[in-house]
């Protein structure tokens, strides 16, 4: 049977063992030593390079070749090798004791130690390092990666003195482009040329990551064989980390066709991947001193870090841009529109970050498109092929027809797409479309014919022409960049969040809003009816105090205004207690016209509960009105002194008028007098006393403590709160007997520590803190507790399972939450009470008091 010949194609280069060619370049020599430092291999030029009488033979001890001092230095360097990719260098070493100095590089290959030897040139390494420093300072000035590459090309050519230095950047498809270049005068420019991925075989790319420096000193020189040619395994030595490693004949021919006599490649590795190369060409033999090559390697590594840092800044900018995109989109749909309805609003926001020519959304069977996009029928025809793709992956294509044949139907409107799935089942999508963009790509030679058959027929031969070759690319859109793909992933998450907000939660939100609206309407109806009844009573009773319509209107208007002011104060903070001092000042200001020095208010301030505030508002209004009409405020000299005093039982308000006209008791008692004398005793179960003294009216009103919380002027905390806390604290010592052990479940460490400390100070003997449901349940299995405090929301889980166990065990517990509306959940879970965050020592003391009362 005749075996058909293997076809010659570009994969031949990928299979070529370029690291095991068995030869080195002629500007150095090589010695391979066994583990006990016996000669295993040496290059054919070893004796000539070191001026020896005869070459060493396999099995010769290294002591017969080198001086004792040289062996000591080499042994020390070899001992520092810590991996197969490590290389140690020694500069300016006298190997054989004849005052001829060499530079040596050592690395491990299998079980061998490889020593590469080159003649030393008087160019100290510290000088090379000093040359690198100003170069790096220049790189710091670059504004972006493009500027960074151009500066690096110029600086590296100045350092190495090659005729051409290029920065060659790889694309995602492994083709490359010359993105920066520095040339000697008269040298042809390759800037902007593209090279197919086949120009650099796969195994060469792998070597570029391991061994970042590759020099070819003379394309026309003959390679020096390594003797013996193969080792014990029957294969040539692995020279992956060698600098002297010879060159593949195909690559030599490639450089010859290009007209290059010497070349140098330095890897640019970013994030562990081959990002690009410094590709250097020279049109005559060029052997770089080892010290200069070392400085160039250092430059390359520093440049790689600079690129990585610049790209990192770009990634950070993308993160910020993605966050801004998310925030803008979320703000745009805050009104509750569906995603389809919001599409015209969302598109300009997306367009700023992800340029496109059209956008489509397919949500729950409904399709909508804006701009250059497929029709609904065309999209439905494409949808089965889209559904075959991964459900959680953004699909990017600049040539849809290569992947989806149904896309041919709308190729006149869109050829590229960013397909963003926004659900699993049914499969919904948001798609950004791009139109065709005819592109002209400049290749270094004909990219469609990268190789030619050699003169021997079946040998692969590289192309001979590298002139700029133009290729017009049709049927493609602008490529989606890596940054755009990252933004698309962020956009996908945002769109899913939008859909969840606008679909899954919309029914619950509407139901909740309806329920709240009904409650608000009912409460509003109740309060309005009460107010209307109160106003009707005011009107009816006030008619007896007036002798004219104008006076009647003034009386009723003043009393209604007093009620309105009171309601403003108590509704300003959601129907909460309001300041008595503010009420007095508001009423007084209406009569003294800015001369508030005539009204002196002393003592405590008081926060009055809403149910008592309107009563006091009417009383203060009547008192102030009478003072302005008949008392100390009716002229320009009288004064009014009001003193407020609080104790444990309640609040006392003392009213003293001085300096006005002589006082006479009223001849008849009107509705105003009734309000003053009877409203506080009748409605608040308090006391009221009114004396008509000749020197001025005096009155005293007492309001029970359940309606007031008093604070000394200037204090942040009310006196009522302070006394309440004191009472709780005084009882804390007795709580220790009732509460020996308490379970605290809280996932915030700071809150847990603060709560634990407060509980111990309040008398709880043992407080066990757990941060998760699992840990809390384990604690309940092994420890008995008297009481528990549970944070409802524990990160990604809730404490409902812990509450259920506590309920089964008959252990009372309180719920702590930052949510405002948890009353229903409290009853459902069987909690003894609800603690709203933020809470502190006072609230904890209240829990302990309530627990003791329950026991």
mmCIF file of N, CA, C and O in Angstrom, residues 49-51 90-96 98 100-104 117-120:
data_model
loop_
_atom_site.group_PDB
_atom_site.id
_atom_site.type_symbol
_atom_site.label_atom_id
_atom_site.label_comp_id
_atom_site.label_asym_id
_atom_site.label_seq_id
_atom_site.Cartn_x
_atom_site.Cartn_y
_atom_site.Cartn_z
ATOM 1 N N UNK A 49 36.926 28.826 21.061
ATOM 2 C CA UNK A 49 36.430 29.997 21.786
ATOM 3 C C UNK A 49 37.256 30.253 23.048
ATOM 4 O O UNK A 49 37.556 31.400 23.378
ATOM 5 N N UNK A 50 37.676 29.163 23.749
ATOM 6 C CA UNK A 50 38.395 29.322 25.000
ATOM 7 C C UNK A 50 39.911 29.182 24.830
ATOM 8 O O UNK A 50 40.651 29.167 25.810
ATOM 9 N N UNK A 51 40.366 29.049 23.560
ATOM 10 C CA UNK A 51 41.799 28.920 23.270
ATOM 11 C C UNK A 51 42.408 27.709 23.984
ATOM 12 O O UNK A 51 43.482 27.791 24.586
ATOM 13 N N UNK A 90 26.811 35.503 34.820
ATOM 14 C CA UNK A 90 28.073 35.940 35.435
ATOM 15 C C UNK A 90 28.809 36.746 34.377
ATOM 16 O O UNK A 90 29.044 36.257 33.257
ATOM 17 N N UNK A 91 29.198 37.944 34.723
ATOM 18 C CA UNK A 91 29.887 38.812 33.777
ATOM 19 C C UNK A 91 31.380 38.896 34.136
ATOM 20 O O UNK A 91 31.762 38.883 35.299
ATOM 21 N N UNK A 92 32.194 38.972 33.073
ATOM 22 C CA UNK A 92 33.628 39.253 33.226
ATOM 23 C C UNK A 92 34.331 38.212 34.114
ATOM 24 O O UNK A 92 34.960 38.541 35.120
ATOM 25 N N UNK A 93 34.228 36.954 33.723
ATOM 26 C CA UNK A 93 34.844 35.864 34.481
ATOM 27 C C UNK A 93 35.983 35.246 33.669
ATOM 28 O O UNK A 93 35.848 34.966 32.469
ATOM 29 N N UNK A 94 37.136 35.052 34.321
ATOM 30 C CA UNK A 94 38.310 34.394 33.700
ATOM 31 C C UNK A 94 38.140 32.896 33.920
ATOM 32 O O UNK A 94 38.374 32.367 35.002
ATOM 33 N N UNK A 95 37.726 32.194 32.860
ATOM 34 C CA UNK A 95 37.372 30.787 33.005
ATOM 35 C C UNK A 95 38.590 29.876 33.151
ATOM 36 O O UNK A 95 38.601 28.956 33.974
ATOM 37 N N UNK A 96 39.613 30.086 32.336
ATOM 38 C CA UNK A 96 40.738 29.125 32.300
ATOM 39 C C UNK A 96 42.017 29.684 32.903
ATOM 40 O O UNK A 96 43.065 29.039 32.856
ATOM 41 N N UNK A 98 43.721 32.434 31.945
ATOM 42 C CA UNK A 98 44.661 33.044 30.988
ATOM 43 C C UNK A 98 44.355 34.524 30.767
ATOM 44 O O UNK A 98 44.777 35.102 29.759
ATOM 45 N N UNK A 100 41.762 35.912 29.873
ATOM 46 C CA UNK A 100 40.743 36.155 28.849
ATOM 47 C C UNK A 100 39.382 36.002 29.521
ATOM 48 O O UNK A 100 39.080 34.941 30.061
ATOM 49 N N UNK A 101 38.581 37.066 29.485
ATOM 50 C CA UNK A 101 37.336 37.079 30.256
ATOM 51 C C UNK A 101 36.120 36.810 29.374
ATOM 52 O O UNK A 101 36.107 37.155 28.181
ATOM 53 N N UNK A 102 35.145 36.201 29.995
ATOM 54 C CA UNK A 102 33.918 35.818 29.298
ATOM 55 C C UNK A 102 32.693 36.218 30.130
ATOM 56 O O UNK A 102 32.784 36.446 31.340
ATOM 57 N N UNK A 103 31.546 36.266 29.428
ATOM 58 C CA UNK A 103 30.250 36.390 30.087
ATOM 59 C C UNK A 103 29.561 35.047 29.962
ATOM 60 O O UNK A 103 29.538 34.446 28.878
ATOM 61 N N UNK A 104 28.982 34.578 31.066
ATOM 62 C CA UNK A 104 28.370 33.248 31.081
ATOM 63 C C UNK A 104 26.904 33.341 31.514
ATOM 64 O O UNK A 104 26.538 34.161 32.354
ATOM 65 N N UNK A 117 28.665 30.559 26.819
ATOM 66 C CA UNK A 117 29.872 31.372 27.010
ATOM 67 C C UNK A 117 30.022 32.319 25.824
ATOM 68 O O UNK A 117 29.951 31.898 24.667
ATOM 69 N N UNK A 118 30.256 33.604 26.127
ATOM 70 C CA UNK A 118 30.508 34.603 25.093
ATOM 71 C C UNK A 118 31.689 35.468 25.521
ATOM 72 O O UNK A 118 31.864 35.732 26.717
ATOM 73 N N UNK A 119 32.497 35.923 24.569
ATOM 74 C CA UNK A 119 33.613 36.825 24.912
ATOM 75 C C UNK A 119 33.079 38.097 25.572
ATOM 76 O O UNK A 119 32.075 38.656 25.153
ATOM 77 N N UNK A 120 33.755 38.502 26.644
ATOM 78 C CA UNK A 120 33.335 39.694 27.377
ATOM 79 C C UNK A 120 33.821 40.950 26.672
ATOM 80 O O UNK A 120 34.953 41.018 26.191
#
